[in-house]
Short mmCIF file of C-alpha atoms and ligand atoms in Angstrom, two decimals:
data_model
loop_
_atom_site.label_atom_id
_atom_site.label_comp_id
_atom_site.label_asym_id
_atom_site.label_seq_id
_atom_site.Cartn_x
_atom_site.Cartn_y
_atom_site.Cartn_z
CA UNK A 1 -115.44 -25.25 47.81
CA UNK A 2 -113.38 -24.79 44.65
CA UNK A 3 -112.31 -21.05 44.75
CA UNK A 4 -108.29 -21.14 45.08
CA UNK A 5 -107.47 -17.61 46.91
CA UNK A 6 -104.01 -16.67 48.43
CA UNK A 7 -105.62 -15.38 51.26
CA UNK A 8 -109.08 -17.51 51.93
CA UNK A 9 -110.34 -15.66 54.55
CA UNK A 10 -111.74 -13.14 51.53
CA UNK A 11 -114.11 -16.17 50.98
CA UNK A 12 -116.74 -14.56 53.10
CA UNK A 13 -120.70 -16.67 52.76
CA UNK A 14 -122.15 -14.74 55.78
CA UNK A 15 -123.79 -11.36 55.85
CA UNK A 16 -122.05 -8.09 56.99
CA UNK A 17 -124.44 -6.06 59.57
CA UNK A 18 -123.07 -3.34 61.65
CA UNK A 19 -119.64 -4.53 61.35
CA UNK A 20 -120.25 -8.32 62.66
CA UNK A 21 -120.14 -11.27 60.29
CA UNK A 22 -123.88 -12.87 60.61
CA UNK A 23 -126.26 -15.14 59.63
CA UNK A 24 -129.65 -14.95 58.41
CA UNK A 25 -132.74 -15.05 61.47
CA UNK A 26 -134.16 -17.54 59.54
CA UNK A 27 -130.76 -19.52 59.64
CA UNK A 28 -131.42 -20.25 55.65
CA UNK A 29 -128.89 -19.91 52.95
CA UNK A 30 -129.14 -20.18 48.89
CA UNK A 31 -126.36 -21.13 46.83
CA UNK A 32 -123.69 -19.33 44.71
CA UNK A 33 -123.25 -21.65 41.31
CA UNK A 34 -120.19 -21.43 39.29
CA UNK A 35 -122.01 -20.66 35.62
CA UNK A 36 -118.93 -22.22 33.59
CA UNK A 37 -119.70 -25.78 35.29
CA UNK A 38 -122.78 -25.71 37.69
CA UNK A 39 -120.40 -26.17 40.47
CA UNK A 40 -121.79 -24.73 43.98
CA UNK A 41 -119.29 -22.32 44.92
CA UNK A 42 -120.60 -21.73 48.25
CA UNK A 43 -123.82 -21.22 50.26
CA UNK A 44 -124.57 -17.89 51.35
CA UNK A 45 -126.78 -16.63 54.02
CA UNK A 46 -129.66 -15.19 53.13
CA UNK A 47 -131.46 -11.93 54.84
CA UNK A 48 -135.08 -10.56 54.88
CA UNK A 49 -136.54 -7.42 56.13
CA UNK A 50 -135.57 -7.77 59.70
CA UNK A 51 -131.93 -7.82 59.15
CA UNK A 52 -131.79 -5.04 56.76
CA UNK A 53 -134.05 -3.12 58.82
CA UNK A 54 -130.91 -3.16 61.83
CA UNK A 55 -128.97 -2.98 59.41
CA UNK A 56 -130.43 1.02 58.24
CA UNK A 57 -130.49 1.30 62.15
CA UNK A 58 -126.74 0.43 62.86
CA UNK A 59 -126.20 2.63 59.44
CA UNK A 60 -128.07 5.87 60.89
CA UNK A 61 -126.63 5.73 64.36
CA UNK A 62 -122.77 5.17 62.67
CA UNK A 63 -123.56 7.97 60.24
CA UNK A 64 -123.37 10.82 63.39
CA UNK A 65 -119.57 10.47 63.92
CA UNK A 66 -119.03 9.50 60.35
CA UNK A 67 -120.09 12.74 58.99
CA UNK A 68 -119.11 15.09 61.88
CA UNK A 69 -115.52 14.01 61.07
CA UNK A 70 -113.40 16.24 58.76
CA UNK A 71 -113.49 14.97 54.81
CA UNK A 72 -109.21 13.99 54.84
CA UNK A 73 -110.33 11.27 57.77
CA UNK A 74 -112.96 10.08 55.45
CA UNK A 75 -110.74 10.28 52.59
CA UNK A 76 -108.28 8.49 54.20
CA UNK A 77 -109.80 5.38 54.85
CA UNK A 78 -111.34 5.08 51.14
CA UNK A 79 -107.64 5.59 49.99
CA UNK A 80 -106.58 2.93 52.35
CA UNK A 81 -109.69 1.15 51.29
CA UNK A 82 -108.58 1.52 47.57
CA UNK A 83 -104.94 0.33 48.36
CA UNK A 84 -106.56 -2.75 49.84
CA UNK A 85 -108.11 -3.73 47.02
CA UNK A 86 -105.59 -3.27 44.35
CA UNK A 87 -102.79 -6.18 47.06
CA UNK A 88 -105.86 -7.93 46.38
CA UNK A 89 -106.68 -7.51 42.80
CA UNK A 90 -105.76 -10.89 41.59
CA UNK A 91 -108.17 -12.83 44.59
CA UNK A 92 -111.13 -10.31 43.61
CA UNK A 93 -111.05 -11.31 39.85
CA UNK A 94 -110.45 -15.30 41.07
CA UNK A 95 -113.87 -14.96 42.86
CA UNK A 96 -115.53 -12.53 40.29
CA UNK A 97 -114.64 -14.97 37.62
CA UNK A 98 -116.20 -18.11 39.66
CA UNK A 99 -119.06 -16.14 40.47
CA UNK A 100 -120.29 -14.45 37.54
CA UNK A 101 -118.12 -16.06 34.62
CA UNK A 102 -116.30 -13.58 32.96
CA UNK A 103 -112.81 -14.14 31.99
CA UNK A 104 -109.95 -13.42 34.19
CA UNK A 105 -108.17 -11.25 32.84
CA UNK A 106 -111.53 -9.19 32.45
CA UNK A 107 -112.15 -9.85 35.86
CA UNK A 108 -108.68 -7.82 37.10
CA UNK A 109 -109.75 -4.99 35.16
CA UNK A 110 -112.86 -4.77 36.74
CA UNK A 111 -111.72 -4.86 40.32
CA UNK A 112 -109.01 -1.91 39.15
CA UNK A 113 -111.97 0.09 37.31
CA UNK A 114 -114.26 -0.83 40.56
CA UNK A 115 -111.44 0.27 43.18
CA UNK A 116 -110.54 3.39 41.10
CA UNK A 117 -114.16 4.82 41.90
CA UNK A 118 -113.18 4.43 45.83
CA UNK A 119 -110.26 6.69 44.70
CA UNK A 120 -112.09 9.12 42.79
CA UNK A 121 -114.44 9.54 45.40
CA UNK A 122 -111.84 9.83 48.35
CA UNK A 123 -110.15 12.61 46.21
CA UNK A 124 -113.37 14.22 45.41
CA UNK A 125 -115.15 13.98 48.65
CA UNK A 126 -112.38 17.20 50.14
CA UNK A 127 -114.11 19.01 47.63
CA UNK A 128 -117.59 19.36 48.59
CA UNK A 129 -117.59 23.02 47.78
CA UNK A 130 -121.16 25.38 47.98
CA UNK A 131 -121.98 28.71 46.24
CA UNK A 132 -123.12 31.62 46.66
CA UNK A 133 -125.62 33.23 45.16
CA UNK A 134 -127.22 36.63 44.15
CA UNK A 135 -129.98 37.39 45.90
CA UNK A 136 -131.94 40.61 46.57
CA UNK A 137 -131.55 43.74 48.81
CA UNK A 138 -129.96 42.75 51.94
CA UNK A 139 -129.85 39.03 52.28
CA UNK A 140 -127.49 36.78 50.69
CA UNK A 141 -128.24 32.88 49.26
CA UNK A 142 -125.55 30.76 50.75
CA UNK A 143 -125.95 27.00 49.08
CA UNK A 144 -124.08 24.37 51.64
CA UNK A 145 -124.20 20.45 50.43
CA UNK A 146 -125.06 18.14 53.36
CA UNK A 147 -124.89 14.35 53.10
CA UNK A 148 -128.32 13.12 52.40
CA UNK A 149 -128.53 10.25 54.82
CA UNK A 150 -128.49 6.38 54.90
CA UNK A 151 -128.42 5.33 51.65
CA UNK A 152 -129.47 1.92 49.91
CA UNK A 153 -128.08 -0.01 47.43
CA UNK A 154 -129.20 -2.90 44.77
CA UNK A 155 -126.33 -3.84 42.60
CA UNK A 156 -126.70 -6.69 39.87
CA UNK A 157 -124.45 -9.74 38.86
CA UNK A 158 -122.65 -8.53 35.36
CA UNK A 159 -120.31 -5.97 37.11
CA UNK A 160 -120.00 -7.04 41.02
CA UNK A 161 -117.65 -5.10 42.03
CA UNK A 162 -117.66 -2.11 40.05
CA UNK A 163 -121.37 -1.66 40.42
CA UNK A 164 -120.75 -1.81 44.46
CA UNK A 165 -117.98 0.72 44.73
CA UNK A 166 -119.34 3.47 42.18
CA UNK A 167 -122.35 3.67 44.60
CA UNK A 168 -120.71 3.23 47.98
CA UNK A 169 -117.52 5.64 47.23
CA UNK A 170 -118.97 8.72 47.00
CA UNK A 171 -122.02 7.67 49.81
CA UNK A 172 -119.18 7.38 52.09
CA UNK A 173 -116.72 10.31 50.98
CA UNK A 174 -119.38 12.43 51.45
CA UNK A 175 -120.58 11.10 54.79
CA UNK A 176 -123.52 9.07 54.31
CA UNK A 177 -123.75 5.55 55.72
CA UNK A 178 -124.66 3.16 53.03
CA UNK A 179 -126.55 -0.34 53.03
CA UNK A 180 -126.45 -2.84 50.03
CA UNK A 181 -128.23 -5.52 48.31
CA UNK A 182 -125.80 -7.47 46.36
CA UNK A 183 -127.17 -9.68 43.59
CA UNK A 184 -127.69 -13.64 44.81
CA UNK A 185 -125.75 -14.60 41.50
CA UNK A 186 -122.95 -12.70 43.07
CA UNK A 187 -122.67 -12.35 46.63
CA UNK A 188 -119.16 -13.14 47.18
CA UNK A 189 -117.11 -10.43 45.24
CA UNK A 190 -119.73 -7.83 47.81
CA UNK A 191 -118.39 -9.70 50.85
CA UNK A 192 -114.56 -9.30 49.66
CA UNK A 193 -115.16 -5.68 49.38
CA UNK A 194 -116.77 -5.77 52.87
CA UNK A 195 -114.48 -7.72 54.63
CA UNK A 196 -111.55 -5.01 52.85
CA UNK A 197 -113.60 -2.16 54.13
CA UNK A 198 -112.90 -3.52 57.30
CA UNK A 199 -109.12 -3.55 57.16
CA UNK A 200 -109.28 -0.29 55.67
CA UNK A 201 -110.51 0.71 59.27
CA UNK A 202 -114.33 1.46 57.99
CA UNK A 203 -116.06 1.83 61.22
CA UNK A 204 -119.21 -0.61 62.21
CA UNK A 205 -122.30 0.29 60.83
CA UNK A 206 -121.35 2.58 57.78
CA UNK A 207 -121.19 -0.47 55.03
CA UNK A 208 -123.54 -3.28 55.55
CA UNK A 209 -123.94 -6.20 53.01
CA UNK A 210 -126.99 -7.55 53.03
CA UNK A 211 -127.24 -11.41 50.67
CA UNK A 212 -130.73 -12.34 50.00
CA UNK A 213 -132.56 -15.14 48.04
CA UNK A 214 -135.34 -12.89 48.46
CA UNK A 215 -134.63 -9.78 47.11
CA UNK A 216 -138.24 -8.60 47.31
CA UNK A 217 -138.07 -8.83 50.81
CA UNK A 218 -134.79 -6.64 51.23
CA UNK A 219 -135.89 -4.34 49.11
CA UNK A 220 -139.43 -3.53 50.58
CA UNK A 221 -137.78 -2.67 53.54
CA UNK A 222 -135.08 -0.70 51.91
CA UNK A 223 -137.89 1.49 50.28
CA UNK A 224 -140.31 1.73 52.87
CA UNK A 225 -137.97 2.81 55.48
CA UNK A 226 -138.02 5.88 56.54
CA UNK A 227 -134.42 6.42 57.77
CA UNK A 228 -132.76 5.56 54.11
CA UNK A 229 -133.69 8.92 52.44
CA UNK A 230 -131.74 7.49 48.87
CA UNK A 231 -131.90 4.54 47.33
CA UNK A 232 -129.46 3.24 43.69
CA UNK A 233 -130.36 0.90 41.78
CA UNK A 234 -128.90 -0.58 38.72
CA UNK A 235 -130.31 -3.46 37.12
CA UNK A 236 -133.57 -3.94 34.94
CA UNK A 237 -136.25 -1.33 33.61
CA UNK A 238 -138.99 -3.82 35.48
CA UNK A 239 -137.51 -3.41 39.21
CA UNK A 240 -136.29 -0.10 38.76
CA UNK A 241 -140.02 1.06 37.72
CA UNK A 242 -140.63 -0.72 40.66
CA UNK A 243 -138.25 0.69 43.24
CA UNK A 244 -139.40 4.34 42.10
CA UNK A 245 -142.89 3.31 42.66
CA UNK A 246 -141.57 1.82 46.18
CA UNK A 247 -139.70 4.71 47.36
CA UNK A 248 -142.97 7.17 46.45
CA UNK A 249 -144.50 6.83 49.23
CA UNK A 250 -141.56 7.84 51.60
CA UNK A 251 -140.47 10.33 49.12
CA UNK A 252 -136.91 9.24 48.86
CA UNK A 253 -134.22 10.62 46.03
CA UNK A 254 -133.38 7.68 43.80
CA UNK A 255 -130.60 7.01 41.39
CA UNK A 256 -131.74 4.89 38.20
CA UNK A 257 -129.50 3.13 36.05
CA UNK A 258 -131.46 0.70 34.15
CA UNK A 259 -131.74 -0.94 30.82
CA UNK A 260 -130.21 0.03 27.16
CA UNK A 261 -130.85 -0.87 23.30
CA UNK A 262 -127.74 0.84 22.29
CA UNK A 263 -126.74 1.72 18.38
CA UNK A 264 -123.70 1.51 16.92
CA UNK A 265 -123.56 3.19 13.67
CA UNK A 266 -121.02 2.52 10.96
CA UNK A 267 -121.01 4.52 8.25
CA UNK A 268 -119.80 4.23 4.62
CA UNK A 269 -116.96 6.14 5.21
CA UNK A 270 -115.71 4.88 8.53
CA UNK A 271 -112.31 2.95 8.89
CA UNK A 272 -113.44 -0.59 8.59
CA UNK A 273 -111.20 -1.99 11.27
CA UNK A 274 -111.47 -0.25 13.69
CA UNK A 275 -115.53 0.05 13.62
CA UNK A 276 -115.11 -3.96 13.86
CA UNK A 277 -112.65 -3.84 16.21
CA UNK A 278 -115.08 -1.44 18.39
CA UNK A 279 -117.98 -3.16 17.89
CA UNK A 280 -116.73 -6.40 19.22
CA UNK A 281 -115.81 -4.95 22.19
CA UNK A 282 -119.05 -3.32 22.41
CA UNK A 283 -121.11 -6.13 21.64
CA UNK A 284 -119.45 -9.02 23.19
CA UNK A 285 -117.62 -8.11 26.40
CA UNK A 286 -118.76 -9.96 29.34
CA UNK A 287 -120.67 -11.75 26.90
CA UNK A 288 -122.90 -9.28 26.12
CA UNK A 289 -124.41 -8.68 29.24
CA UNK A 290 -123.46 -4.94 30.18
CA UNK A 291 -126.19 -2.39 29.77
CA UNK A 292 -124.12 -0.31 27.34
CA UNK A 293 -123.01 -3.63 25.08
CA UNK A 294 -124.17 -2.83 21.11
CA UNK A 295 -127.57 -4.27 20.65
CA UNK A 296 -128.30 -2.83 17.43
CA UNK A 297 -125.43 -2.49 14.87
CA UNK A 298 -126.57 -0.25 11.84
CA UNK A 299 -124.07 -0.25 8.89
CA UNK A 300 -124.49 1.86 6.24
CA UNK A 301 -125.15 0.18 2.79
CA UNK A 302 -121.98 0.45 0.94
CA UNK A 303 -119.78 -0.52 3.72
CA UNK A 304 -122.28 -3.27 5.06
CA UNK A 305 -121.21 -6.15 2.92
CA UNK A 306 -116.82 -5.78 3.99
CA UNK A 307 -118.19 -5.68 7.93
CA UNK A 308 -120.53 -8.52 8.27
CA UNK A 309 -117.54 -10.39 6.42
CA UNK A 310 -114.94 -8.96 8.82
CA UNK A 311 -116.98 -8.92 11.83
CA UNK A 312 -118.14 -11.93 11.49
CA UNK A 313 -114.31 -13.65 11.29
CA UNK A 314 -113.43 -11.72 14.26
CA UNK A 315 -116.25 -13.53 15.92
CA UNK A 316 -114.98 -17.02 14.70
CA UNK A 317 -111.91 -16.47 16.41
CA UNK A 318 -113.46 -16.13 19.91
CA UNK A 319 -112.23 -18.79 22.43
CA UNK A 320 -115.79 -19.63 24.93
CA UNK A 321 -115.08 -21.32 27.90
CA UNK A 322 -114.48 -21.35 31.62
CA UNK A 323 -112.99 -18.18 32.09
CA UNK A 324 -110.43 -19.27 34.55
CA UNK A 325 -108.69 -20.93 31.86
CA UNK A 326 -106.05 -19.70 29.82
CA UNK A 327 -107.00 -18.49 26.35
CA UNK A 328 -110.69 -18.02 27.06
CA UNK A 329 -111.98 -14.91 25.38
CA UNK A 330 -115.36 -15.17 26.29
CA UNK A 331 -117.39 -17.07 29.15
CA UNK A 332 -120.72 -18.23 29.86
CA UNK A 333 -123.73 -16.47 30.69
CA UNK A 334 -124.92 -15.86 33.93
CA UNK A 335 -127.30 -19.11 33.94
CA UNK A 336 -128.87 -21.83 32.08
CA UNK A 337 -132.27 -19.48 32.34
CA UNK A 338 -130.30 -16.77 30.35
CA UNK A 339 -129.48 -19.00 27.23
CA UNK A 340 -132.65 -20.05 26.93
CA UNK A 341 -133.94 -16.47 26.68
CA UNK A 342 -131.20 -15.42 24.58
CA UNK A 343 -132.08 -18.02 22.14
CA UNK A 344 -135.84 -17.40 22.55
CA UNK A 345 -134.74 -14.21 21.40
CA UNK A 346 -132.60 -15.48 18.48
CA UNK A 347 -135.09 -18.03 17.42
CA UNK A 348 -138.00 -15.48 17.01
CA UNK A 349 -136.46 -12.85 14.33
CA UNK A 350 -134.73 -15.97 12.75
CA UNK A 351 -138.60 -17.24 12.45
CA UNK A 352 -139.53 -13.69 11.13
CA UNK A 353 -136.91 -14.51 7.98
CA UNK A 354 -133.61 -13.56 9.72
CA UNK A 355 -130.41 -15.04 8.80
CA UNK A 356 -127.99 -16.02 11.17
CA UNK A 357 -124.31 -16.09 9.77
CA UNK A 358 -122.78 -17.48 12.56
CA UNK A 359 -123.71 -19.15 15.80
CA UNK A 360 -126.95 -19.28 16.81
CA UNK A 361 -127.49 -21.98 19.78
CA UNK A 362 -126.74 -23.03 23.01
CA UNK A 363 -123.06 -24.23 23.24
CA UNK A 364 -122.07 -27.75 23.11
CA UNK A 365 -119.87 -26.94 26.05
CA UNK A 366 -122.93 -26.77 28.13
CA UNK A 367 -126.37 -25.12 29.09
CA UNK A 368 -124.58 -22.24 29.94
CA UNK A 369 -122.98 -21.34 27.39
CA UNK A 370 -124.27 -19.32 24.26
CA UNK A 371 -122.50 -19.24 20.68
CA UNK A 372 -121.27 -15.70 19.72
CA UNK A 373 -123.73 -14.79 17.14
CA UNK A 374 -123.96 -13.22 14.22
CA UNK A 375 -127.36 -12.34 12.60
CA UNK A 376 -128.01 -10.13 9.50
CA UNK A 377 -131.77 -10.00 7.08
CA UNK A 378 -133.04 -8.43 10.32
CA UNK A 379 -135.17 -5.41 10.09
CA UNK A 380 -136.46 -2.64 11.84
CA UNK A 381 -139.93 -4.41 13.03
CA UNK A 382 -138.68 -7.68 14.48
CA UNK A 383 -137.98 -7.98 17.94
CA UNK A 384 -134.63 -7.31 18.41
CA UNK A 385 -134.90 -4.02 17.46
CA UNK A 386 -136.53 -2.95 20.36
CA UNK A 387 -135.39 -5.54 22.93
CA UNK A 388 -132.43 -5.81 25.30
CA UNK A 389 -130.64 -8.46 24.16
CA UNK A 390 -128.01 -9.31 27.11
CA UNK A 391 -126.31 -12.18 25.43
CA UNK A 392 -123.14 -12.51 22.65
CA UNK A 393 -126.09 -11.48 19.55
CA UNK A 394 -125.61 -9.01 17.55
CA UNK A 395 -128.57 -7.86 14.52
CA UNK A 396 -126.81 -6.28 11.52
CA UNK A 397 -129.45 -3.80 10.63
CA UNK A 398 -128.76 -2.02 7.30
CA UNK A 399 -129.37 1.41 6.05
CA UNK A 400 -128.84 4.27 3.43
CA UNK A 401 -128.83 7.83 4.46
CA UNK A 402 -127.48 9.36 7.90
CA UNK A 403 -131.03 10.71 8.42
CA UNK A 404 -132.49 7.16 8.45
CA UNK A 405 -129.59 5.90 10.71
CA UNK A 406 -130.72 8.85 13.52
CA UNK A 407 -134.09 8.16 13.37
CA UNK A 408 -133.15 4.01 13.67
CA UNK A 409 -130.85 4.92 16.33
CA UNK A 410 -133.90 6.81 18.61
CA UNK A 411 -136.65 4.55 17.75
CA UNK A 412 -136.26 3.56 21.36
CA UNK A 413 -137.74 4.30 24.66
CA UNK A 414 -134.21 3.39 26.10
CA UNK A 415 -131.07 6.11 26.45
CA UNK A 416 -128.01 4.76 27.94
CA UNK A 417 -125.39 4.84 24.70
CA UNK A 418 -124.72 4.77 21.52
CA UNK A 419 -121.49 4.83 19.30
CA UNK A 420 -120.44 5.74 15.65
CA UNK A 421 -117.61 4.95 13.52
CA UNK A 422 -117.39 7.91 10.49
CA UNK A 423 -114.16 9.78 9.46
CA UNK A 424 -116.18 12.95 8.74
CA UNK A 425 -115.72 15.04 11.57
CA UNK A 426 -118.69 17.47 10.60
CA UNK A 427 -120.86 14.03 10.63
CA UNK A 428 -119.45 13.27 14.27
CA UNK A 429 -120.52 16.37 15.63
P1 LIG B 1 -131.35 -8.87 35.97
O1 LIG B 1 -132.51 -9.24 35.12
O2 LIG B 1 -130.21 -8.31 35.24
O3 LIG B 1 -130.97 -9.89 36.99
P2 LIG B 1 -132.72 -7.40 38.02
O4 LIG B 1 -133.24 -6.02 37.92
O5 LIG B 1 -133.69 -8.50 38.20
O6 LIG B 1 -131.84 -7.59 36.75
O7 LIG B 1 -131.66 -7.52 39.20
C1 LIG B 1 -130.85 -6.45 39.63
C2 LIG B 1 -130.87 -6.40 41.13
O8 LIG B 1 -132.20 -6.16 41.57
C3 LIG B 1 -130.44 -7.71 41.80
O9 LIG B 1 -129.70 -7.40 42.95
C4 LIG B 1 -131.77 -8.33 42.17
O10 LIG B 1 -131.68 -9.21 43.26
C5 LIG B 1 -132.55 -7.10 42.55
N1 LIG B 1 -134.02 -7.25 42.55
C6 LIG B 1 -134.78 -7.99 41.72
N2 LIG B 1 -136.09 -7.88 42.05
C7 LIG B 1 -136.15 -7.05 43.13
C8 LIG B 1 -137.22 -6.52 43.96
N3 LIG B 1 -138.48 -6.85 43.74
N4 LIG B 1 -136.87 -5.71 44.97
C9 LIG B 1 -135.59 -5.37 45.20
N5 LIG B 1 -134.56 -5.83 44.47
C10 LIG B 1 -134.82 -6.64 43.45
#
């Protein structure tokens, strides 16, 4: 194994159940690929519905003490929890980075972002308050909030720690226990947390990890069981429909955070930098492949010209490559499979008469690797105006009034975010 930590017993490739460190029943593993070289990282053990279903048994029965105890002790270990992460920032965002691809520097501000909800939470948890309502003659309406039970988790790869923590924080600060499905691209930055939790004093049973090459498995169990009354999900539209569909027959709260087509929308009057300087960001962080990145830019006519010409230099300037390495902007994607869609993608509005102005391809740096790409000509009926793209591409769409540029921006069955750059403040509102 090639993941240099100061402290290698973070390097966890078992799963976490009820506080022990185990293997699978089956004994069977899958591997964790470096996606900036191919390079197995490290072979992870791989659960089914067995082992998750102890797992929501060890969570239930830790739960009782867990939420009997008074919020500050709960509180306390998140904070210690959050501490423990931060000593550790820089060996989180060495394995994040080997994991999932990012660069490293992105990678550190993940794991602060990602601990930062543990803190939230810990603060917000002593603040559980209820209300009291008006009611009629002689009763009174008291509202009290109650944790709602063993929760489940499915996390995916782009954001592996942050994803984790935002869904386990406030499960835990508010007394729940809380089981997880990490994704199999990224199993080892969920272990790290784990094996933290555990230091932090997290007792046995409350935060299970749960790897799994067979995700259908996991999560059929985590849906049909009757003990986890919540599950979270974020990842695709397809499996969250899915999930919801799952957890129907139980009944089961869910929390959905699934796919996005967001717009951003520069208008005429907009400062030029800084729209390009936000759009990059937008658009090509983590290489694309966050559910809020820019999938559709619209720029207004008069301006459109000066920020395909800007935009586009910006974009020439990016540095791809392992993102462990000094000076790398930008990294792979998460696998070969995920250029090849990306440029399935690119190929088919380019065949529809797009143009693409820079980029384009798979890198010559290797399967993995996509060119930050630049495409204008596109138009409202090709593809990738209603697709998620989840890769470094980014459609220039064009328009002319602010009416068209709504009604572009909402032609979508997705909702997750949009942006605009205008200096006209009655516009913005
Ligand atoms: P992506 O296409 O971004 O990988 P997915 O929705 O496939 O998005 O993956 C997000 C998470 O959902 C991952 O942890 C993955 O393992 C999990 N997942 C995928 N299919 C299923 C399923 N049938 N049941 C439960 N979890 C699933």
């Amino acid at each position: 194994m090639s993941i240099q930590l100061k402290d290698s017993s973070l390097l966890k490739t078992q799963a976490y159940i009820n506080g022990a460190w185990v293997d699978g029943d089956e004994g069977t593993t899958f591997d964790v690929l470096n996606p900036a070289n191919g390079e197995r990282l490290a072979s992870v053990a791989s659960v089914g519905a067995a082992e998750t279903r102890r797992a929501i048994e060890a969570a239930e029965a830790a739960m009782k003490s867990w939420r009997a105890l008074p919020a500050k002790s709960r509180s306390d270990v998140l904070e210690r929890w959050y501490d423990l992460m931060m000593a550790n920032q820089e060996d989180l965002a060495v394995l994040m980075t080997a994991e999932q691809g990012k660069p490293l520097a992105e990678s550190r501000g993940e794991v602060g972002y990602g601990a930062s909800f543990l803190k939230w939470f810990a603060e917000e948890g002593k603040r559980v308050y209820g209300d009291v309502l008006p009611s009629t003659a002689d009763r009174r309406s008291i509202v009290i909030k109650q944790p709602v039970g063993v929760v489940a988790a499915i996390t995916p790869w782009n954001f592996p720690n942050a994803m984790i923590t935002r869904k386990v924080g406030p499960a835990l600060a508010v007394g729940c226990a809380i089981v997880l499905k990490p994704a199999a691209e990224t199993p080892l930055s969920a272990l790290a947390i784990a094996e933290l939790g555990e230091r932090a004093g997290l007792p046995a049973g409350l935060f299970s990890v749960l790897p799994s090459a067979t995700a259908s498995a996991v999560g059929g169990e985590m849906t049909s069981n009757p003990t986890v009354k919540k599950v979270t999900f974020t990842g695709s539209t397809g499996v969250g429909k899915l999930l919801m569909k799952q957890c129907a027959d139980t009944v089961k709260r869910t929390s959905m955070e699934l796919g996005g087509n967001a717009p951003v929308i520069v208008f005429d009057d907009a400062d030029l930098d800084k729209a390009v300087a936000g759009a990059l960001v937008s658009k090509y962080r983590n290489s694309g492949q966050t559910c809020i990145c820019a999938n559709r830019l619209l720029v207004q006519e008069g301006i459109y010209d000066a920020f395909v010409e800007k935009f586009t230099a910006a974009v020439n300037e990016f540095r791809i490559g392992n993102g462990l390495e000094e000076g790398t902007t930008h990294g792979p994607v998460i696998t070969e499979k995920a250029a090849q869609d990306i440029h399935q993608k690119v190929e088919s509005v380019v065949n529809a008469g797009a143009t693409v102005v820079t980029g384009g391809k798979v890198s010559e740096l290797g399967s993995h690797f996509y060119e930050p790409t630049v495409i204008t000509n596109v138009t409202q009926d090709m593809s990738l105006f209603k697709e998620e793209i989840f890769g470094p591409v980014a459609p220039v769409f064009k328009f002319s009034t602010e009416e068209e540029a709504i009604a572009m921006a909402n032609d979508t069955e997705f909702g997750l975010a949009s942006y605009v750059y205008t200096n006209d403040l009655g516009r913005v509102w």
